[in-house]
Coordinates of N, CA and C and ligand atoms in Angstrom, one line a residue:
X291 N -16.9 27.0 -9.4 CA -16.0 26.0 -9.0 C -16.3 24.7 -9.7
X292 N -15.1 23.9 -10.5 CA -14.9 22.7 -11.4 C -15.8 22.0 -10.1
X293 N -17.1 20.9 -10.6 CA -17.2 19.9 -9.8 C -16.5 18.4 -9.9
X294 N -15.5 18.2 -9.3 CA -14.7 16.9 -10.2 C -15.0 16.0 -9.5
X295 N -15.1 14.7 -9.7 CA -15.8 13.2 -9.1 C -14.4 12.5 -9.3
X296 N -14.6 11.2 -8.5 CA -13.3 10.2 -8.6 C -14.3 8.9 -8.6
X297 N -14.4 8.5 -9.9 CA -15.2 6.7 -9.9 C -13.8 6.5 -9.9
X298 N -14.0 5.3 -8.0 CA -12.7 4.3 -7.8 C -13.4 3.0 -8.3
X299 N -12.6 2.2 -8.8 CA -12.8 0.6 -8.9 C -11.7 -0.5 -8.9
X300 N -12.4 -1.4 -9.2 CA -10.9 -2.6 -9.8 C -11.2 -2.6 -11.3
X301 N -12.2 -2.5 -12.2 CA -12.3 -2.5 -13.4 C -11.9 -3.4 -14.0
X302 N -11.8 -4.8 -13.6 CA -10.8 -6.0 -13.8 C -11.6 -6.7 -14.1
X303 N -12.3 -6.9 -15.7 CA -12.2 -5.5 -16.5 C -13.2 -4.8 -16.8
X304 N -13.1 -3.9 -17.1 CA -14.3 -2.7 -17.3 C -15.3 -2.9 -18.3
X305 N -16.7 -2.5 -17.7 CA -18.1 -3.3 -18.6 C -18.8 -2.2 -19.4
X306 N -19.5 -2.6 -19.9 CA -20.6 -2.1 -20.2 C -21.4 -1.4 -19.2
X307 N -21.8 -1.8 -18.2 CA -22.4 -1.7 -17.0 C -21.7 -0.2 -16.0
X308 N -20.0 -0.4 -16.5 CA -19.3 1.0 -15.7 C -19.7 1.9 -16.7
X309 N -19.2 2.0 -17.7 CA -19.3 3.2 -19.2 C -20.4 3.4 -18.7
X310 N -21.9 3.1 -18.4 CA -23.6 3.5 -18.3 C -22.9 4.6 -17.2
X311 N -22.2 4.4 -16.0 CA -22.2 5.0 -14.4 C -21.3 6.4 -15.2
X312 N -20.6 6.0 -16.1 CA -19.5 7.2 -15.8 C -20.3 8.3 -17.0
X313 N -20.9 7.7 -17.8 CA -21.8 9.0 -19.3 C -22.7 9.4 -18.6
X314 N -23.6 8.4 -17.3 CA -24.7 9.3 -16.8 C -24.1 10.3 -15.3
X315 N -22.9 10.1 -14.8 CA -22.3 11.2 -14.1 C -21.7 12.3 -14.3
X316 N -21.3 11.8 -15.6 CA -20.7 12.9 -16.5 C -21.5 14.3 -17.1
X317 N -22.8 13.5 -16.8 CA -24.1 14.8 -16.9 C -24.2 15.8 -16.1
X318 N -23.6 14.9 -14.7 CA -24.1 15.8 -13.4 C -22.9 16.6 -13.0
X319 N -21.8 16.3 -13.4 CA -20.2 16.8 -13.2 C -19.4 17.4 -14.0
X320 N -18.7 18.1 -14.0 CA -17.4 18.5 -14.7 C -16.6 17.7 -15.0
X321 N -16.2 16.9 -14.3 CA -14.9 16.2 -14.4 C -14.8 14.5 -13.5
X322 N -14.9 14.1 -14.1 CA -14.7 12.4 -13.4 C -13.4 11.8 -13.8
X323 N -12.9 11.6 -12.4 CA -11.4 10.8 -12.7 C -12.0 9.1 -12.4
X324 N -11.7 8.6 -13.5 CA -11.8 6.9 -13.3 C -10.6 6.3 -12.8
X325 N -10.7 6.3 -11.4 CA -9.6 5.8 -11.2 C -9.7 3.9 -10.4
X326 N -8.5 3.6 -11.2 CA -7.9 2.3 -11.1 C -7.5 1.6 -10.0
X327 N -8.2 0.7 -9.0 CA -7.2 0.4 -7.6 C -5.9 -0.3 -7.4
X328 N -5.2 0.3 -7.2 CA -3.7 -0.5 -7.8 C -3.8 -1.5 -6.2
X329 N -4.5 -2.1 -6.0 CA -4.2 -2.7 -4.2 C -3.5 -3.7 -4.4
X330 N -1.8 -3.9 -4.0 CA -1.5 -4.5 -4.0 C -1.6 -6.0 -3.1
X331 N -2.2 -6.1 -2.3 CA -3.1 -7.2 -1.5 C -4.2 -7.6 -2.2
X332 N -5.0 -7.5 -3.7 CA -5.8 -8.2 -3.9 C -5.3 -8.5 -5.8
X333 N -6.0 -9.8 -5.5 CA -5.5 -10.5 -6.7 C -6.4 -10.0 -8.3
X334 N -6.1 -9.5 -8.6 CA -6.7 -9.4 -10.5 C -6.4 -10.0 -11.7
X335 N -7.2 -10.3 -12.5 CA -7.2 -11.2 -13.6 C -6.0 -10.4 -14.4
X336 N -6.5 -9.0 -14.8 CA -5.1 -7.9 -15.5 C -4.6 -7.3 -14.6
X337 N -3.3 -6.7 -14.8 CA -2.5 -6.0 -13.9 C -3.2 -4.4 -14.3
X338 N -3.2 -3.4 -13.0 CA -3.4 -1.7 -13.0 C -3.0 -1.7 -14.4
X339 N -2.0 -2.0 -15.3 CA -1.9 -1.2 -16.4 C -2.6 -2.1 -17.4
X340 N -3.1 -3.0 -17.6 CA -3.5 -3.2 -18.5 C -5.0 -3.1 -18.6
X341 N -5.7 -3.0 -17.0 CA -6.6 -2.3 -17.0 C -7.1 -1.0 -17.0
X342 N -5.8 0.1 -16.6 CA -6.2 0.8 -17.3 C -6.3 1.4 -18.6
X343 N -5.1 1.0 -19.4 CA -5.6 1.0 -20.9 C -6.3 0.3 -21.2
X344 N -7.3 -0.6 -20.9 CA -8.6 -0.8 -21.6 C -9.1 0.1 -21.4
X345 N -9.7 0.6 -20.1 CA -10.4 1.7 -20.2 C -10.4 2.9 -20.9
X346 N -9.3 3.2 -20.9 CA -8.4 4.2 -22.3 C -8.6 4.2 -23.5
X347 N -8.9 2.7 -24.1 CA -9.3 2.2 -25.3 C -10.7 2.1 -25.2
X348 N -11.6 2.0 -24.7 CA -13.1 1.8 -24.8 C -13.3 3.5 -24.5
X349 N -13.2 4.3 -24.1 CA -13.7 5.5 -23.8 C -12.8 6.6 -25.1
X350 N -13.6 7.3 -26.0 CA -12.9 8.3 -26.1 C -12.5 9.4 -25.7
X351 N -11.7 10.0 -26.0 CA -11.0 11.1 -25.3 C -12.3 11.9 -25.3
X352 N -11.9 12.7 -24.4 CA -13.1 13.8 -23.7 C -12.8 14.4 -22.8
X353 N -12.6 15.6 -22.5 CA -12.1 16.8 -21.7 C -12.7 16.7 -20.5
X354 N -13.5 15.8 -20.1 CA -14.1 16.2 -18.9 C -14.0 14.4 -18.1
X355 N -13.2 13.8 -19.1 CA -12.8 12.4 -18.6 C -11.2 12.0 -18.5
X356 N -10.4 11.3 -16.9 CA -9.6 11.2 -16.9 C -9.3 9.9 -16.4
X357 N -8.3 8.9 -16.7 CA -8.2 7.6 -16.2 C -6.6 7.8 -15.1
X358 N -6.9 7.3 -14.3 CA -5.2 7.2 -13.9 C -5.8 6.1 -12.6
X359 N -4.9 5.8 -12.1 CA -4.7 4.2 -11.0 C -4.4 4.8 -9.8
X360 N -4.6 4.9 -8.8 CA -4.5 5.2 -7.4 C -4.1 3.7 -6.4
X361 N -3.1 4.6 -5.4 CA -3.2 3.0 -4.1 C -3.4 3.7 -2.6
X362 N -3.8 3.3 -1.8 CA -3.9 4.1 0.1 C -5.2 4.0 -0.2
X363 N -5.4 4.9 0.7 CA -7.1 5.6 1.1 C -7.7 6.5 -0.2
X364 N -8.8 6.3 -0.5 CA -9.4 6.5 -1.3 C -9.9 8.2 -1.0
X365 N -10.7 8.8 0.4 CA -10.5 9.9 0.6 C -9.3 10.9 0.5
X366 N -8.2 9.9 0.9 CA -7.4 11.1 0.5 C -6.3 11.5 -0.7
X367 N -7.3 10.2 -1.6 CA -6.6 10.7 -3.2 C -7.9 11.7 -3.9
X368 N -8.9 11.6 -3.5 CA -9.8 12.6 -3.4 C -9.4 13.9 -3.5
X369 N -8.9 14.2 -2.3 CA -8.1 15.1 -1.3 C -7.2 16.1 -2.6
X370 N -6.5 15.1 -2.8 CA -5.3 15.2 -3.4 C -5.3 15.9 -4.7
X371 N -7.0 15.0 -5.4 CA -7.5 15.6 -6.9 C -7.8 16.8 -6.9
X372 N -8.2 17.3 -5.4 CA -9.2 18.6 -5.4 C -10.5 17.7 -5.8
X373 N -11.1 16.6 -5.6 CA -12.5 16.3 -5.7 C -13.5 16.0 -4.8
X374 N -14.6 16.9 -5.0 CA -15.4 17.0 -3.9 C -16.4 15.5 -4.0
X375 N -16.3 14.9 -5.1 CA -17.6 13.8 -4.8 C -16.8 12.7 -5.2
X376 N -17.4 11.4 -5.0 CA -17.1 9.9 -5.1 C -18.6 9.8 -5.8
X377 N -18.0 8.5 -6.5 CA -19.1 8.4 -7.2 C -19.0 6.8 -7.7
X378 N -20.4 6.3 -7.4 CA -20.4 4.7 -7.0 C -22.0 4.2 -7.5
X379 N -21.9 2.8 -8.2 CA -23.1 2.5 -9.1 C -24.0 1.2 -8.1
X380 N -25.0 1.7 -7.8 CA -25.8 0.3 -7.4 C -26.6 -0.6 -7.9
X381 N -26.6 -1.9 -7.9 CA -26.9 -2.8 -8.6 C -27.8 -3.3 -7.5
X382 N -27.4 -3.9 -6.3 CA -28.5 -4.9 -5.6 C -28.3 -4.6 -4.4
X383 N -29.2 -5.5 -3.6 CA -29.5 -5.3 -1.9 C -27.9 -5.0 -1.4
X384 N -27.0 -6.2 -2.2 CA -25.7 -6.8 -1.8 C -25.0 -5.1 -1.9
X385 N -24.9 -4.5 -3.1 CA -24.2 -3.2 -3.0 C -24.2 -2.7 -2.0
X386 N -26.1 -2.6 -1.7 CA -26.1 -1.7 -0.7 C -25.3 -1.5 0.5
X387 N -25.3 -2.8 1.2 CA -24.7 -3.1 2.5 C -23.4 -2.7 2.4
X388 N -22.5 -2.9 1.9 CA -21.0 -2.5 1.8 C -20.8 -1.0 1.5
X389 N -21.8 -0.2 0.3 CA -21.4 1.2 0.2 C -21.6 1.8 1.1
X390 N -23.3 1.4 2.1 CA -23.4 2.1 3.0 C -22.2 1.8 4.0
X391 N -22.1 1.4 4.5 CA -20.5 1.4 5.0 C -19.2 1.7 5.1
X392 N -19.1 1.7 3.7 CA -17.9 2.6 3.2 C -17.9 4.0 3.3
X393 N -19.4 4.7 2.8 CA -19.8 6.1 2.6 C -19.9 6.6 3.8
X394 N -20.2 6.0 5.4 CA -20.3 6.3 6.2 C -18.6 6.4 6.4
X395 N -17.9 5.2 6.8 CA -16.3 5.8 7.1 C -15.5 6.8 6.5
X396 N -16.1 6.8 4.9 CA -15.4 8.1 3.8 C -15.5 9.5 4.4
X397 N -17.1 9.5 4.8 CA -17.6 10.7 5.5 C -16.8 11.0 7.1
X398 N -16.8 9.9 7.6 CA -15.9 10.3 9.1 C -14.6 10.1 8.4
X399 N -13.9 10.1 7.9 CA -12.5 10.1 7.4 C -12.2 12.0 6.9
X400 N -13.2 12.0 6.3 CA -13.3 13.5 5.3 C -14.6 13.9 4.8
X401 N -15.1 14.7 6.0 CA -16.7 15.3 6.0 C -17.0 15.9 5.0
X402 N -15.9 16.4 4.1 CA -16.1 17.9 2.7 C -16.8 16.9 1.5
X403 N -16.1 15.7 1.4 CA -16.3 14.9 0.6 C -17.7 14.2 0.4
X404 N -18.5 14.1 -0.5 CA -19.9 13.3 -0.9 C -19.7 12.6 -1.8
X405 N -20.8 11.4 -1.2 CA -20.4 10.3 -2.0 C -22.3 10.1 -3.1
X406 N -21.5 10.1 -4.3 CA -23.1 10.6 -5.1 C -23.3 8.5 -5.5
X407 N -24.5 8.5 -5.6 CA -24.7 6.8 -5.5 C -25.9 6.7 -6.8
X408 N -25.2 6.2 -8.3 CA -26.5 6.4 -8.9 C -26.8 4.7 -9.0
X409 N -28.6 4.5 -9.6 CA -28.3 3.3 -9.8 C -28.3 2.8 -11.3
X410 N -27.6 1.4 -11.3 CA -27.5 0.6 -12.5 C -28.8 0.8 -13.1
X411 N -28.3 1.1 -14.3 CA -29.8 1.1 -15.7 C -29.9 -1.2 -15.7
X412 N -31.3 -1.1 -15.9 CA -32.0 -2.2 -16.1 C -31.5 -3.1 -17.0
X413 N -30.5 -2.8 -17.8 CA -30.1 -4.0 -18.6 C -28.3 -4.3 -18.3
X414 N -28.0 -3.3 -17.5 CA -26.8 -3.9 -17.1 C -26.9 -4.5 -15.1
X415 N -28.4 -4.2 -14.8 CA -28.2 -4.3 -13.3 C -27.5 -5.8 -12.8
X416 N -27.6 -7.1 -13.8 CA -27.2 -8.5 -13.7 C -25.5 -8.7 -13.9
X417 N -25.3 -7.3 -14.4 CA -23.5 -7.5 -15.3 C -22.3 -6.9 -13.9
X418 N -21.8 -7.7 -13.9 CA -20.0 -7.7 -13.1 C -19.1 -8.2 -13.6
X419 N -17.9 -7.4 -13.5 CA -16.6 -8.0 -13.8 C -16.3 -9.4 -13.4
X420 N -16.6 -9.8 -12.3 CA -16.3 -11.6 -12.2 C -17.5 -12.2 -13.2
X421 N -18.7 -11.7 -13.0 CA -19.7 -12.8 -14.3 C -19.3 -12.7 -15.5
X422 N -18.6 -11.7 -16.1 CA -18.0 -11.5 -17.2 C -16.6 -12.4 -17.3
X423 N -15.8 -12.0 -16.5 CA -15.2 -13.3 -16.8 C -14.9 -14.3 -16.4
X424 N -16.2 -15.1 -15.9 CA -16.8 -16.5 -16.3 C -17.1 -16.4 -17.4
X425 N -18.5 -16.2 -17.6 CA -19.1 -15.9 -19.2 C -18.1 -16.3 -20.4
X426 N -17.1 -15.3 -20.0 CA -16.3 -15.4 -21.5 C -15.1 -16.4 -21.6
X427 N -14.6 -16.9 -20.3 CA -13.8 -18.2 -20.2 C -14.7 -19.4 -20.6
X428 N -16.0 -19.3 -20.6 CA -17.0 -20.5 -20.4 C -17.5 -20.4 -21.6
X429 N -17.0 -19.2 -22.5 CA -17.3 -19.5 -23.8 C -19.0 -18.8 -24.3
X430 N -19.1 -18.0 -23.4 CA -20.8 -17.6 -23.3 C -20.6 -16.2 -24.2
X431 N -21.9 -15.8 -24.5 CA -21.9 -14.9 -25.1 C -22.0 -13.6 -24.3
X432 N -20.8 -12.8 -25.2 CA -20.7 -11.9 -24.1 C -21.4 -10.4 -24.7
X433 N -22.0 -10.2 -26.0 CA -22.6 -9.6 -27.0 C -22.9 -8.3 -26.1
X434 N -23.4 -7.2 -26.3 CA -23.8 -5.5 -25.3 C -23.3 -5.6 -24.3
X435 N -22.0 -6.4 -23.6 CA -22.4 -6.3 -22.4 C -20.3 -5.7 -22.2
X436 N -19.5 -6.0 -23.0 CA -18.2 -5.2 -22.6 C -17.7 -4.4 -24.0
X437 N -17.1 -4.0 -24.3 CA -16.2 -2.7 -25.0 C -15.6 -4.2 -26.0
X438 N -15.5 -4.2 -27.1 CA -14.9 -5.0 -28.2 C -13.3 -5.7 -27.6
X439 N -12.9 -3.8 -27.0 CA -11.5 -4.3 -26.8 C -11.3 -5.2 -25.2
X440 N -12.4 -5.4 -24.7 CA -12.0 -6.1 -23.4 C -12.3 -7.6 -23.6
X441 N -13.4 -7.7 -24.8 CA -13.6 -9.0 -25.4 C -12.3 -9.9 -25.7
X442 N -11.6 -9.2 -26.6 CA -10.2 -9.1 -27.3 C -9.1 -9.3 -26.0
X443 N -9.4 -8.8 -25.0 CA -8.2 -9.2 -24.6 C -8.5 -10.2 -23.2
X444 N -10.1 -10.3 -23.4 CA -10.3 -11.5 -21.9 C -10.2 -12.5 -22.9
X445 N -10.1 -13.2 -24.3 CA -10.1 -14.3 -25.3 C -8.4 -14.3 -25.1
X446 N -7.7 -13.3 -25.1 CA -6.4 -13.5 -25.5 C -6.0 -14.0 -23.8
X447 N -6.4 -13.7 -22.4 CA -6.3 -14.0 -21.5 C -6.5 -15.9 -21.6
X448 N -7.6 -16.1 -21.4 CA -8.2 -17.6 -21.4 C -7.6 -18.1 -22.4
X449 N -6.9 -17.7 -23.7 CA -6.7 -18.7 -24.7 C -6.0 -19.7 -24.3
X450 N -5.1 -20.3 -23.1 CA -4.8 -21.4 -23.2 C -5.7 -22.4 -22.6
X451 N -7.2 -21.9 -21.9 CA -7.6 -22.9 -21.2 C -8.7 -23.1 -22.4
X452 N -8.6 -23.0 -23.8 CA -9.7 -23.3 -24.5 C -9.5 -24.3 -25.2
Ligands
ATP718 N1 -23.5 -3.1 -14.0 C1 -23.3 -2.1 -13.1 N2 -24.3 -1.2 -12.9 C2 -24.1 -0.2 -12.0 N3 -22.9 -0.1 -11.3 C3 -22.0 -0.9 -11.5 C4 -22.1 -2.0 -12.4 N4 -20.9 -2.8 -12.3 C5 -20.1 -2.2 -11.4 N5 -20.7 -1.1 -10.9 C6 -20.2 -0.2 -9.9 O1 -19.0 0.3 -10.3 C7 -18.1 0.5 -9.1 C8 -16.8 -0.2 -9.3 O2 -17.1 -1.6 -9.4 P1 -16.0 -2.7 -9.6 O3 -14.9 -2.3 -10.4 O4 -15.8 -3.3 -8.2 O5 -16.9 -3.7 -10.5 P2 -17.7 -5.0 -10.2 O6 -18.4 -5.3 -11.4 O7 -18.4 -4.9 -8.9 O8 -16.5 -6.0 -10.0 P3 -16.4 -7.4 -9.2 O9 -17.3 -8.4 -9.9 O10 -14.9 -7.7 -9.3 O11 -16.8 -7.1 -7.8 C9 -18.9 0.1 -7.9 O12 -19.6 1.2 -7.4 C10 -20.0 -0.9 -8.5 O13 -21.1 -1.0 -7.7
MG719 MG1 -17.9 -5.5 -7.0

């Protein structure tokens, strides 16, 4: 049986730091759907679609990787994929508190489902989508740390506040 994973996020926008979570899951899985949070109640710098074609653009094609945007409950787009795992990156104490939390309601929502939790490699553990785009509105160097094309288009975002 295909083991398929669903990395949920906002990817707003996608780092260096995700790409690390999704090549070293991709070891352990068949199939990882990177999916997009379309939540219409929370505010994003890009819209679902233009985050998810970044994503699309920094990753190449690869048979065992899929991007698409999701909105509701996260278990039961799981559900829906046929995927038995979730799959989620930890960085700090702060992570912790919230995933354990979530992973515990995921689990009373839909017991089949496991949530695999790896952690952040050591040179992206400091890197987030909001520090990034400070960093790169503020003009900082943003060098190993996002995809060319998210550079390209957080510069084309901020160009009028420069
Ligand atoms: N540098 C990183 N190392 C490991 N895991 C990460 C890293 N950045 C994000 N993740 C994980 O990826 C998943 C999706 O994260 P999300 O899209 O919310 O990014 P984020 O960087 O936390 O964004 P924001 O700054 O908006 O909170 C979460 O499980 C998060 O912990
Ligand atoms: Mg976050």
């Amino acid at each position: 049986m295909q083991k398929i994973a669903i990395y949920p996020g906002s990817f707003d926008p996608i780092t260096n730091g995700h790409l690390d979570i999704i090549r070293r899951s991709r070891l352990l899985l068949d199939k990882i759907i990177i999916a997009v949070n379309d939540n219409p109640s929370k505010t994003f710098l890009f819209t679902v679609k233009e985050r998810t074609e970044m994503i699309k653009g920094a990753i190449p094609a690869s048979p065992g990787i899929e991007v698409e945007s999701f909105r509701g409950l996260l278990v039961r787009y799981a559900e829906k994929k046929g995927a038995r795992f979730i799959i989620r990156g930890l960085r700090a104490l702060s992570d912790f508190e919230y995933e354990f939390q979530m992973d515990l309601m995921n689990r009373k929502l839909s017991p089949g489902i496991e949530t695999i939790f790896l952690m952040t490699s050591q040179k992206y553990s400091y890197l987030s989508s909001s520090i990034i785009k400070e960093i790169v509105q503020l003009k900082g160097c943003s060098e190993g740390l996002i995809p060319e094309i998210v550079r390209e288009k957080l510069l084309e975002k901020f160009k009028n506040n420069f």
